[in-house]
mmCIF file as gemmi writes it, N, C-alpha and C atoms, coordinates in Angstrom:
data_model
loop_
_atom_site.group_PDB
_atom_site.id
_atom_site.type_symbol
_atom_site.label_atom_id
_atom_site.label_alt_id
_atom_site.label_comp_id
_atom_site.label_asym_id
_atom_site.label_entity_id
_atom_site.label_seq_id
_atom_site.pdbx_PDB_ins_code
_atom_site.Cartn_x
_atom_site.Cartn_y
_atom_site.Cartn_z
_atom_site.occupancy
_atom_site.B_iso_or_equiv
_atom_site.pdbx_formal_charge
_atom_site.auth_seq_id
_atom_site.auth_asym_id
_atom_site.pdbx_PDB_model_num
ATOM 1 N N . MET Axp A 1 ? 183.208 -91.434 2.395 1 0 ? 1 A 1
ATOM 2 C CA . MET Axp A 1 ? 182.1 -90.582 2.764 1 0 ? 1 A 1
ATOM 3 C C . MET Axp A 1 ? 180.929 -91.46 3.204 1 0 ? 1 A 1
ATOM 4 N N . THR Axp A 2 ? 180.345 -91.12 4.308 1 0 ? 2 A 1
ATOM 5 C CA . THR Axp A 2 ? 179.203 -91.873 4.829 1 0 ? 2 A 1
ATOM 6 C C . THR Axp A 2 ? 177.935 -91.444 4.11 1 0 ? 2 A 1
ATOM 7 N N . ARG Axp A 3 ? 177.167 -92.424 3.676 1 0 ? 3 A 1
ATOM 8 C CA . ARG Axp A 3 ? 175.886 -92.124 3.031 1 0 ? 3 A 1
ATOM 9 C C . ARG Axp A 3 ? 174.816 -92.002 4.09 1 0 ? 3 A 1
ATOM 10 N N . LEU Axp A 4 ? 173.966 -91.004 3.926 1 0 ? 4 A 1
ATOM 11 C CA . LEU Axp A 4 ? 172.825 -90.864 4.818 1 0 ? 4 A 1
ATOM 12 C C . LEU Axp A 4 ? 171.76 -91.858 4.41 1 0 ? 4 A 1
ATOM 13 N N . THR Axp A 5 ? 171.141 -92.454 5.367 1 0 ? 5 A 1
ATOM 14 C CA . THR Axp A 5 ? 170.036 -93.362 5.083 1 0 ? 5 A 1
ATOM 15 C C . THR Axp A 5 ? 168.811 -92.872 5.831 1 0 ? 5 A 1
ATOM 16 N N . PHE Axp A 6 ? 167.679 -93.123 5.27 1 0 ? 6 A 1
ATOM 17 C CA . PHE Axp A 6 ? 166.428 -92.711 5.878 1 0 ? 6 A 1
ATOM 18 C C . PHE Axp A 6 ? 165.603 -93.935 6.201 1 0 ? 6 A 1
ATOM 19 N N . ARG Axp A 7 ? 165.002 -93.919 7.354 1 0 ? 7 A 1
ATOM 20 C CA . ARG Axp A 7 ? 164.104 -94.99 7.755 1 0 ? 7 A 1
ATOM 21 C C . ARG Axp A 7 ? 162.701 -94.419 7.857 1 0 ? 7 A 1
ATOM 22 N N . ARG Axp A 8 ? 161.728 -95.239 7.552 1 0 ? 8 A 1
ATOM 23 C CA . ARG Axp A 8 ? 160.347 -94.817 7.72 1 0 ? 8 A 1
ATOM 24 C C . ARG Axp A 8 ? 160.028 -94.694 9.202 1 0 ? 8 A 1
ATOM 25 N N . SER Axp A 9 ? 159.223 -93.707 9.523 1 0 ? 9 A 1
ATOM 26 C CA . SER Axp A 9 ? 158.736 -93.6 10.894 1 0 ? 9 A 1
ATOM 27 C C . SER Axp A 9 ? 157.749 -94.721 11.135 1 0 ? 9 A 1
ATOM 28 N N . PRO Axp A 10 ? 157.68 -95.192 12.361 1 0 ? 10 A 1
ATOM 29 C CA . PRO Axp A 10 ? 156.72 -96.26 12.642 1 0 ? 10 A 1
ATOM 30 C C . PRO Axp A 10 ? 155.288 -95.763 12.509 1 0 ? 10 A 1
ATOM 31 N N . ALA Axp A 11 ? 154.371 -96.686 12.263 1 0 ? 11 A 1
ATOM 32 C CA . ALA Axp A 11 ? 152.951 -96.329 12.171 1 0 ? 11 A 1
ATOM 33 C C . ALA Axp A 11 ? 152.466 -95.746 13.488 1 0 ? 11 A 1
ATOM 34 N N . GLU Axp A 12 ? 152.99 -96.241 14.577 1 0 ? 12 A 1
ATOM 35 C CA . GLU Axp A 12 ? 152.685 -95.714 15.897 1 0 ? 12 A 1
ATOM 36 C C . GLU Axp A 12 ? 153.992 -95.472 16.625 1 0 ? 12 A 1
ATOM 37 N N . TYR Axp A 13 ? 154.003 -94.442 17.437 1 0 ? 13 A 1
ATOM 38 C CA . TYR Axp A 13 ? 155.186 -94.189 18.247 1 0 ? 13 A 1
ATOM 39 C C . TYR Axp A 13 ? 155.2 -95.156 19.418 1 0 ? 13 A 1
ATOM 40 N N . ASP Axp A 14 ? 156.392 -95.558 19.828 1 0 ? 14 A 1
ATOM 41 C CA . ASP Axp A 14 ? 156.511 -96.307 21.058 1 0 ? 14 A 1
ATOM 42 C C . ASP Axp A 14 ? 157.538 -95.598 21.935 1 0 ? 14 A 1
ATOM 43 N N . VAL Axp A 15 ? 157.709 -96.093 23.123 1 0 ? 15 A 1
ATOM 44 C CA . VAL Axp A 15 ? 158.609 -95.453 24.076 1 0 ? 15 A 1
ATOM 45 C C . VAL Axp A 15 ? 160.033 -95.373 23.517 1 0 ? 15 A 1
ATOM 46 N N . CYS Axp A 16 ? 160.481 -96.428 22.873 1 0 ? 16 A 1
ATOM 47 C CA . CYS Axp A 16 ? 161.834 -96.459 22.309 1 0 ? 16 A 1
ATOM 48 C C . CYS Axp A 16 ? 162.018 -95.38 21.233 1 0 ? 16 A 1
ATOM 49 N N . PHE Axp A 17 ? 161.04 -95.242 20.344 1 0 ? 17 A 1
ATOM 50 C CA . PHE Axp A 17 ? 161.111 -94.235 19.285 1 0 ? 17 A 1
ATOM 51 C C . PHE Axp A 17 ? 161.197 -92.835 19.889 1 0 ? 17 A 1
ATOM 52 N N . MET Axp A 18 ? 160.329 -92.551 20.866 1 0 ? 18 A 1
ATOM 53 C CA . MET Axp A 18 ? 160.324 -91.231 21.503 1 0 ? 18 A 1
ATOM 54 C C . MET Axp A 18 ? 161.642 -90.961 22.214 1 0 ? 18 A 1
ATOM 55 N N . ARG Axp A 19 ? 162.157 -91.96 22.903 1 0 ? 19 A 1
ATOM 56 C CA . ARG Axp A 19 ? 163.419 -91.795 23.624 1 0 ? 19 A 1
ATOM 57 C C . ARG Axp A 19 ? 164.557 -91.52 22.645 1 0 ? 19 A 1
ATOM 58 N N . ASN Axp A 20 ? 164.613 -92.253 21.543 1 0 ? 20 A 1
ATOM 59 C CA . ASN Axp A 20 ? 165.665 -92.039 20.546 1 0 ? 20 A 1
ATOM 60 C C . ASN Axp A 20 ? 165.578 -90.656 19.929 1 0 ? 20 A 1
ATOM 61 N N . LEU Axp A 21 ? 164.368 -90.214 19.64 1 0 ? 21 A 1
ATOM 62 C CA . LEU Axp A 21 ? 164.173 -88.885 19.064 1 0 ? 21 A 1
ATOM 63 C C . LEU Axp A 21 ? 164.61 -87.799 20.042 1 0 ? 21 A 1
ATOM 64 N N . ALA Axp A 22 ? 164.193 -87.937 21.281 1 0 ? 22 A 1
ATOM 65 C CA . ALA Axp A 22 ? 164.569 -86.954 22.298 1 0 ? 22 A 1
ATOM 66 C C . ALA Axp A 22 ? 166.076 -86.973 22.553 1 0 ? 22 A 1
ATOM 67 N N . ASP Axp A 23 ? 166.658 -88.171 22.62 1 0 ? 23 A 1
ATOM 68 C CA . ASP Axp A 23 ? 168.104 -88.271 22.855 1 0 ? 23 A 1
ATOM 69 C C . ASP Axp A 23 ? 168.911 -87.619 21.736 1 0 ? 23 A 1
ATOM 70 N N . ALA Axp A 24 ? 168.472 -87.775 20.501 1 0 ? 24 A 1
ATOM 71 C CA . ALA Axp A 24 ? 169.18 -87.157 19.367 1 0 ? 24 A 1
ATOM 72 C C . ALA Axp A 24 ? 169.203 -85.64 19.53 1 0 ? 24 A 1
ATOM 73 N N . TYR Axp A 25 ? 168.098 -85.083 20.01 1 0 ? 25 A 1
ATOM 74 C CA . TYR Axp A 25 ? 168.024 -83.635 20.228 1 0 ? 25 A 1
ATOM 75 C C . TYR Axp A 25 ? 168.891 -83.232 21.419 1 0 ? 25 A 1
ATOM 76 N N . LEU Axp A 26 ? 168.728 -83.912 22.527 1 0 ? 26 A 1
ATOM 77 C CA . LEU Axp A 26 ? 169.458 -83.552 23.741 1 0 ? 26 A 1
ATOM 78 C C . LEU Axp A 26 ? 170.96 -83.75 23.595 1 0 ? 26 A 1
ATOM 79 N N . ASN Axp A 27 ? 171.365 -84.75 22.812 1 0 ? 27 A 1
ATOM 80 C CA . ASN Axp A 27 ? 172.788 -85.015 22.604 1 0 ? 27 A 1
ATOM 81 C C . ASN Axp A 27 ? 173.377 -84.235 21.443 1 0 ? 27 A 1
ATOM 82 N N . ASP Axp A 28 ? 172.564 -83.394 20.814 1 0 ? 28 A 1
ATOM 83 C CA . ASP Axp A 28 ? 173.026 -82.505 19.74 1 0 ? 28 A 1
ATOM 84 C C . ASP Axp A 28 ? 173.75 -83.289 18.645 1 0 ? 28 A 1
ATOM 85 N N . THR Axp A 29 ? 173.081 -84.336 18.14 1 0 ? 29 A 1
ATOM 86 C CA . THR Axp A 29 ? 173.692 -85.169 17.096 1 0 ? 29 A 1
ATOM 87 C C . THR Axp A 29 ? 173.751 -84.414 15.765 1 0 ? 29 A 1
ATOM 88 N N . ALA Axp A 30 ? 174.574 -84.898 14.87 1 0 ? 30 A 1
ATOM 89 C CA . ALA Axp A 30 ? 174.684 -84.285 13.547 1 0 ? 30 A 1
ATOM 90 C C . ALA Axp A 30 ? 173.326 -84.302 12.84 1 0 ? 30 A 1
ATOM 91 N N . TRP Axp A 31 ? 172.597 -85.416 12.972 1 0 ? 31 A 1
ATOM 92 C CA . TRP Axp A 31 ? 171.265 -85.521 12.359 1 0 ? 31 A 1
ATOM 93 C C . TRP Axp A 31 ? 170.333 -84.454 12.92 1 0 ? 31 A 1
ATOM 94 N N . SER Axp A 32 ? 170.376 -84.272 14.224 1 0 ? 32 A 1
ATOM 95 C CA . SER Axp A 32 ? 169.52 -83.282 14.865 1 0 ? 32 A 1
ATOM 96 C C . SER Axp A 32 ? 169.886 -81.866 14.411 1 0 ? 32 A 1
ATOM 97 N N . ARG Axp A 33 ? 171.171 -81.571 14.344 1 0 ? 33 A 1
ATOM 98 C CA . ARG Axp A 33 ? 171.611 -80.238 13.89 1 0 ? 33 A 1
ATOM 99 C C . ARG Axp A 33 ? 171.163 -79.969 12.455 1 0 ? 33 A 1
ATOM 100 N N . LEU Axp A 34 ? 171.297 -80.973 11.584 1 0 ? 34 A 1
ATOM 101 C CA . LEU Axp A 34 ? 170.873 -80.839 10.193 1 0 ? 34 A 1
ATOM 102 C C . LEU Axp A 34 ? 169.368 -80.56 10.11 1 0 ? 34 A 1
ATOM 103 N N . ARG Axp A 35 ? 168.598 -81.336 10.854 1 0 ? 35 A 1
ATOM 104 C CA . ARG Axp A 35 ? 167.14 -81.198 10.87 1 0 ? 35 A 1
ATOM 105 C C . ARG Axp A 35 ? 166.721 -79.825 11.391 1 0 ? 35 A 1
ATOM 106 N N . LEU Axp A 36 ? 167.34 -79.375 12.484 1 0 ? 36 A 1
ATOM 107 C CA . LEU Axp A 36 ? 166.969 -78.091 13.067 1 0 ? 36 A 1
ATOM 108 C C . LEU Axp A 36 ? 167.428 -76.913 12.2 1 0 ? 36 A 1
ATOM 109 N N . ALA Axp A 37 ? 168.532 -77.066 11.51 1 0 ? 37 A 1
ATOM 110 C CA . ALA Axp A 37 ? 168.972 -76.012 10.582 1 0 ? 37 A 1
ATOM 111 C C . ALA Axp A 37 ? 167.943 -75.836 9.469 1 0 ? 37 A 1
ATOM 112 N N . ALA Axp A 38 ? 167.406 -76.955 8.97 1 0 ? 38 A 1
ATOM 113 C CA . ALA Axp A 38 ? 166.37 -76.878 7.931 1 0 ? 38 A 1
ATOM 114 C C . ALA Axp A 38 ? 165.116 -76.209 8.472 1 0 ? 38 A 1
ATOM 115 N N . VAL Axp A 39 ? 164.739 -76.55 9.689 1 0 ? 39 A 1
ATOM 116 C CA . VAL Axp A 39 ? 163.566 -75.898 10.315 1 0 ? 39 A 1
ATOM 117 C C . VAL Axp A 39 ? 163.822 -74.411 10.464 1 0 ? 39 A 1
ATOM 118 N N . HIS Axp A 40 ? 165.005 -74.055 10.93 1 0 ? 40 A 1
ATOM 119 C CA . HIS Axp A 40 ? 165.337 -72.638 11.105 1 0 ? 40 A 1
ATOM 120 C C . HIS Axp A 40 ? 165.217 -71.879 9.785 1 0 ? 40 A 1
ATOM 121 N N . ASP Axp A 41 ? 165.755 -72.461 8.719 1 0 ? 41 A 1
ATOM 122 C CA . ASP Axp A 41 ? 165.695 -71.809 7.406 1 0 ? 41 A 1
ATOM 123 C C . ASP Axp A 41 ? 164.254 -71.66 6.918 1 0 ? 41 A 1
ATOM 124 N N . LEU Axp A 42 ? 163.435 -72.673 7.163 1 0 ? 42 A 1
ATOM 125 C CA . LEU Axp A 42 ? 162.039 -72.633 6.706 1 0 ? 42 A 1
ATOM 126 C C . LEU Axp A 42 ? 161.175 -71.674 7.517 1 0 ? 42 A 1
ATOM 127 N N . VAL Axp A 43 ? 161.379 -71.659 8.828 1 0 ? 43 A 1
ATOM 128 C CA . VAL Axp A 43 ? 160.502 -70.889 9.713 1 0 ? 43 A 1
ATOM 129 C C . VAL Axp A 43 ? 161.02 -69.473 9.944 1 0 ? 43 A 1
ATOM 130 N N . ASP Axp A 44 ? 162.332 -69.299 9.981 1 0 ? 44 A 1
ATOM 131 C CA . ASP Axp A 44 ? 162.96 -68.022 10.298 1 0 ? 44 A 1
ATOM 132 C C . ASP Axp A 44 ? 162.371 -67.455 11.594 1 0 ? 44 A 1
ATOM 133 N N . PRO Axp A 45 ? 162.567 -68.178 12.708 1 0 ? 45 A 1
ATOM 134 C CA . PRO Axp A 45 ? 161.912 -67.808 13.967 1 0 ? 45 A 1
ATOM 135 C C . PRO Axp A 45 ? 162.39 -66.476 14.529 1 0 ? 45 A 1
ATOM 136 N N . LYS Axp A 46 ? 161.441 -65.729 15.04 1 0 ? 46 A 1
ATOM 137 C CA . LYS Axp A 46 ? 161.718 -64.426 15.661 1 0 ? 46 A 1
ATOM 138 C C . LYS Axp A 46 ? 160.988 -64.359 16.995 1 0 ? 46 A 1
ATOM 139 N N . ALA Axp A 47 ? 161.555 -63.618 17.913 1 0 ? 47 A 1
ATOM 140 C CA . ALA Axp A 47 ? 160.912 -63.418 19.21 1 0 ? 47 A 1
ATOM 141 C C . ALA Axp A 47 ? 159.5 -62.875 18.995 1 0 ? 47 A 1
ATOM 142 N N . GLY Axp A 48 ? 158.563 -63.471 19.708 1 0 ? 48 A 1
ATOM 143 C CA . GLY Axp A 48 ? 157.172 -63.045 19.612 1 0 ? 48 A 1
ATOM 144 C C . GLY Axp A 48 ? 156.352 -63.808 18.588 1 0 ? 48 A 1
ATOM 145 N N . ASP Axp A 49 ? 157.007 -64.559 17.688 1 0 ? 49 A 1
ATOM 146 C CA . ASP Axp A 49 ? 156.255 -65.377 16.727 1 0 ? 49 A 1
ATOM 147 C C . ASP Axp A 49 ? 155.443 -66.419 17.487 1 0 ? 49 A 1
ATOM 148 N N . ARG Axp A 50 ? 154.275 -66.747 16.964 1 0 ? 50 A 1
ATOM 149 C CA . ARG Axp A 50 ? 153.451 -67.806 17.532 1 0 ? 50 A 1
ATOM 150 C C . ARG Axp A 50 ? 153.523 -68.998 16.591 1 0 ? 50 A 1
ATOM 151 N N . VAL Axp A 51 ? 153.914 -70.163 17.135 1 0 ? 51 A 1
ATOM 152 C CA . VAL Axp A 51 ? 154.128 -71.352 16.321 1 0 ? 51 A 1
ATOM 153 C C . VAL Axp A 51 ? 153.325 -72.509 16.893 1 0 ? 51 A 1
ATOM 154 N N . LEU Axp A 52 ? 152.603 -73.203 16.023 1 0 ? 52 A 1
ATOM 155 C CA . LEU Axp A 52 ? 151.906 -74.416 16.398 1 0 ? 52 A 1
ATOM 156 C C . LEU Axp A 52 ? 152.597 -75.567 15.682 1 0 ? 52 A 1
ATOM 157 N N . ASP Axp A 53 ? 153.177 -76.476 16.438 1 0 ? 53 A 1
ATOM 158 C CA . ASP Axp A 53 ? 153.899 -77.625 15.899 1 0 ? 53 A 1
ATOM 159 C C . ASP Axp A 53 ? 152.962 -78.825 15.928 1 0 ? 53 A 1
ATOM 160 N N . LEU Axp A 54 ? 152.297 -79.077 14.809 1 0 ? 54 A 1
ATOM 161 C CA . LEU Axp A 54 ? 151.374 -80.211 14.714 1 0 ? 54 A 1
ATOM 162 C C . LEU Axp A 54 ? 152.167 -81.479 14.444 1 0 ? 54 A 1
ATOM 163 N N . GLY Axp A 55 ? 151.913 -82.499 15.247 1 0 ? 55 A 1
ATOM 164 C CA . GLY Axp A 55 ? 152.686 -83.743 15.126 1 0 ? 55 A 1
ATOM 165 C C . GLY Axp A 55 ? 154.054 -83.561 15.73 1 0 ? 55 A 1
ATOM 166 N N . CYS Axp A 56 ? 154.11 -82.967 16.903 1 0 ? 56 A 1
ATOM 167 C CA . CYS Axp A 56 ? 155.376 -82.564 17.528 1 0 ? 56 A 1
ATOM 168 C C . CYS Axp A 56 ? 156.254 -83.713 18.014 1 0 ? 56 A 1
ATOM 169 N N . ALA Axp A 57 ? 155.707 -84.923 18.092 1 0 ? 57 A 1
ATOM 170 C CA . ALA Axp A 57 ? 156.471 -86.088 18.578 1 0 ? 57 A 1
ATOM 171 C C . ALA Axp A 57 ? 157.095 -85.771 19.931 1 0 ? 57 A 1
ATOM 172 N N . ALA Axp A 58 ? 158.411 -85.866 20.047 1 0 ? 58 A 1
ATOM 173 C CA . ALA Axp A 58 ? 159.072 -85.652 21.337 1 0 ? 58 A 1
ATOM 174 C C . ALA Axp A 58 ? 159.186 -84.172 21.705 1 0 ? 58 A 1
ATOM 175 N N . GLY Axp A 59 ? 158.845 -83.287 20.801 1 0 ? 59 A 1
ATOM 176 C CA . GLY Axp A 59 ? 158.839 -81.856 21.108 1 0 ? 59 A 1
ATOM 177 C C . GLY Axp A 59 ? 160.133 -81.12 20.853 1 0 ? 59 A 1
ATOM 178 N N . SER Axp A 60 ? 161.074 -81.755 20.17 1 0 ? 60 A 1
ATOM 179 C CA . SER Axp A 60 ? 162.367 -81.096 19.961 1 0 ? 60 A 1
ATOM 180 C C . SER Axp A 60 ? 162.253 -79.834 19.106 1 0 ? 60 A 1
ATOM 181 N N . ILE Axp A 61 ? 161.465 -79.876 18.056 1 0 ? 61 A 1
ATOM 182 C CA . ILE Axp A 61 ? 161.311 -78.679 17.215 1 0 ? 61 A 1
ATOM 183 C C . ILE Axp A 61 ? 160.568 -77.597 17.97 1 0 ? 61 A 1
ATOM 184 N N . THR Axp A 62 ? 159.561 -77.992 18.742 1 0 ? 62 A 1
ATOM 185 C CA . THR Axp A 62 ? 158.825 -77.024 19.569 1 0 ? 62 A 1
ATOM 186 C C . THR Axp A 62 ? 159.788 -76.329 20.519 1 0 ? 62 A 1
ATOM 187 N N . HIS Axp A 63 ? 160.609 -77.111 21.197 1 0 ? 63 A 1
ATOM 188 C CA . HIS Axp A 63 ? 161.573 -76.522 22.131 1 0 ? 63 A 1
ATOM 189 C C . HIS Axp A 63 ? 162.591 -75.647 21.404 1 0 ? 63 A 1
ATOM 190 N N . PHE Axp A 64 ? 163.119 -76.143 20.299 1 0 ? 64 A 1
ATOM 191 C CA . PHE Axp A 64 ? 164.101 -75.396 19.511 1 0 ? 64 A 1
ATOM 192 C C . PHE Axp A 64 ? 163.555 -74.019 19.137 1 0 ? 64 A 1
ATOM 193 N N . LEU Axp A 65 ? 162.325 -73.96 18.651 1 0 ? 65 A 1
ATOM 194 C CA . LEU Axp A 65 ? 161.751 -72.677 18.253 1 0 ? 65 A 1
ATOM 195 C C . LEU Axp A 65 ? 161.526 -71.762 19.452 1 0 ? 65 A 1
ATOM 196 N N . SER Axp A 66 ? 161.244 -72.344 20.6 1 0 ? 66 A 1
ATOM 197 C CA . SER Axp A 66 ? 161.048 -71.515 21.793 1 0 ? 66 A 1
ATOM 198 C C . SER Axp A 66 ? 162.342 -70.829 22.22 1 0 ? 66 A 1
ATOM 199 N N . THR Axp A 67 ? 163.495 -71.383 21.845 1 0 ? 67 A 1
ATOM 200 C CA . THR Axp A 67 ? 164.768 -70.766 22.225 1 0 ? 67 A 1
ATOM 201 C C . THR Axp A 67 ? 165.012 -69.448 21.493 1 0 ? 67 A 1
ATOM 202 N N . PHE Axp A 68 ? 164.237 -69.169 20.471 1 0 ? 68 A 1
ATOM 203 C CA . PHE Axp A 68 ? 164.34 -67.9 19.747 1 0 ? 68 A 1
ATOM 204 C C . PHE Axp A 68 ? 163.323 -66.884 20.259 1 0 ? 68 A 1
ATOM 205 N N . GLY Axp A 69 ? 162.606 -67.242 21.317 1 0 ? 69 A 1
ATOM 206 C CA . GLY Axp A 69 ? 161.6 -66.344 21.877 1 0 ? 69 A 1
ATOM 207 C C . GLY Axp A 69 ? 160.228 -66.53 21.266 1 0 ? 69 A 1
ATOM 208 N N . CYS Axp A 70 ? 160.063 -67.586 20.477 1 0 ? 70 A 1
ATOM 209 C CA . CYS Axp A 70 ? 158.747 -67.884 19.907 1 0 ? 70 A 1
ATOM 210 C C . CYS Axp A 70 ? 157.829 -68.429 21 1 0 ? 70 A 1
ATOM 211 N N . GLU Axp A 71 ? 156.558 -68.148 20.859 1 0 ? 71 A 1
ATOM 212 C CA . GLU Axp A 71 ? 155.551 -68.799 21.686 1 0 ? 71 A 1
ATOM 213 C C . GLU Axp A 71 ? 155.176 -70.07 20.938 1 0 ? 71 A 1
ATOM 214 N N . ALA Axp A 72 ? 155.81 -71.178 21.302 1 0 ? 72 A 1
ATOM 215 C CA . ALA Axp A 72 ? 155.662 -72.427 20.564 1 0 ? 72 A 1
ATOM 216 C C . ALA Axp A 72 ? 154.844 -73.426 21.372 1 0 ? 72 A 1
ATOM 217 N N . VAL Axp A 73 ? 153.873 -74.049 20.699 1 0 ? 73 A 1
ATOM 218 C CA . VAL Axp A 73 ? 153.027 -75.066 21.319 1 0 ? 73 A 1
ATOM 219 C C . VAL Axp A 73 ? 153.085 -76.308 20.438 1 0 ? 73 A 1
ATOM 220 N N . GLY Axp A 74 ? 153.332 -77.46 21.063 1 0 ? 74 A 1
ATOM 221 C CA . GLY Axp A 74 ? 153.37 -78.726 20.339 1 0 ? 74 A 1
ATOM 222 C C . GLY Axp A 74 ? 152.122 -79.543 20.612 1 0 ? 74 A 1
ATOM 223 N N . VAL Axp A 75 ? 151.593 -80.171 19.554 1 0 ? 75 A 1
ATOM 224 C CA . VAL Axp A 75 ? 150.399 -81.007 19.651 1 0 ? 75 A 1
ATOM 225 C C . VAL Axp A 75 ? 150.676 -82.316 18.92 1 0 ? 75 A 1
ATOM 226 N N . ASP Axp A 76 ? 150.276 -83.42 19.529 1 0 ? 76 A 1
ATOM 227 C CA . ASP Axp A 76 ? 150.427 -84.715 18.886 1 0 ? 76 A 1
ATOM 228 C C . ASP Axp A 76 ? 149.278 -85.615 19.334 1 0 ? 76 A 1
ATOM 229 N N . SER Axp A 77 ? 148.827 -86.483 18.45 1 0 ? 77 A 1
ATOM 230 C CA . SER Axp A 77 ? 147.708 -87.364 18.769 1 0 ? 77 A 1
ATOM 231 C C . SER Axp A 77 ? 148.16 -88.653 19.453 1 0 ? 77 A 1
ATOM 232 N N . GLU Axp A 78 ? 149.451 -88.925 19.457 1 0 ? 78 A 1
ATOM 233 C CA . GLU Axp A 78 ? 149.975 -90.137 20.063 1 0 ? 78 A 1
ATOM 234 C C . GLU Axp A 78 ? 150.229 -89.928 21.551 1 0 ? 78 A 1
ATOM 235 N N . PRO Axp A 79 ? 149.647 -90.738 22.419 1 0 ? 79 A 1
ATOM 236 C CA . PRO Axp A 79 ? 149.885 -90.606 23.855 1 0 ? 79 A 1
ATOM 237 C C . PRO Axp A 79 ? 151.362 -90.686 24.224 1 0 ? 79 A 1
ATOM 238 N N . GLU Axp A 80 ? 152.13 -91.535 23.546 1 0 ? 80 A 1
ATOM 239 C CA . GLU Axp A 80 ? 153.559 -91.651 23.842 1 0 ? 80 A 1
ATOM 240 C C . GLU Axp A 80 ? 154.292 -90.325 23.579 1 0 ? 80 A 1
ATOM 241 N N . ALA Axp A 81 ? 153.846 -89.606 22.588 1 0 ? 81 A 1
ATOM 242 C CA . ALA Axp A 81 ? 154.475 -88.32 22.283 1 0 ? 81 A 1
ATOM 243 C C . ALA Axp A 81 ? 154.195 -87.304 23.37 1 0 ? 81 A 1
ATOM 244 N N . ILE Axp A 82 ? 152.975 -87.258 23.821 1 0 ? 82 A 1
ATOM 245 C CA . ILE Axp A 82 ? 152.604 -86.282 24.847 1 0 ? 82 A 1
ATOM 246 C C . ILE Axp A 82 ? 153.287 -86.608 26.171 1 0 ? 82 A 1
ATOM 247 N N . GLU Axp A 83 ? 153.377 -87.896 26.478 1 0 ? 83 A 1
ATOM 248 C CA . GLU Axp A 83 ? 154.018 -88.291 27.736 1 0 ? 83 A 1
ATOM 249 C C . GLU Axp A 83 ? 155.472 -87.855 27.751 1 0 ? 83 A 1
C-alpha cells in the first residue's frame, strides 16, 4: 500500500508550483479527485450558489465549483496565481 505524503506549500508561489497544481487538476489525478471530493462534501455545491474562493491558487477549486452551476470567483494575492 502506498503511503500518502504531504509537502508544505511554498512561502510564495512560482510558475512551477502553479503549473503542477493546474496539471494535477487537468489530468484528473488521484490526488486531485480526492481533494475535490472533500471540497464537494464540505461545500455541497448547487446551481445558483455564490462562492468566493479566497487563495484560489491555480483556480482548480473555483472551476470545479462552477461546473455545478455555482457563480464562483477566485481571488489570490500572488501574481503567479492570477496569471
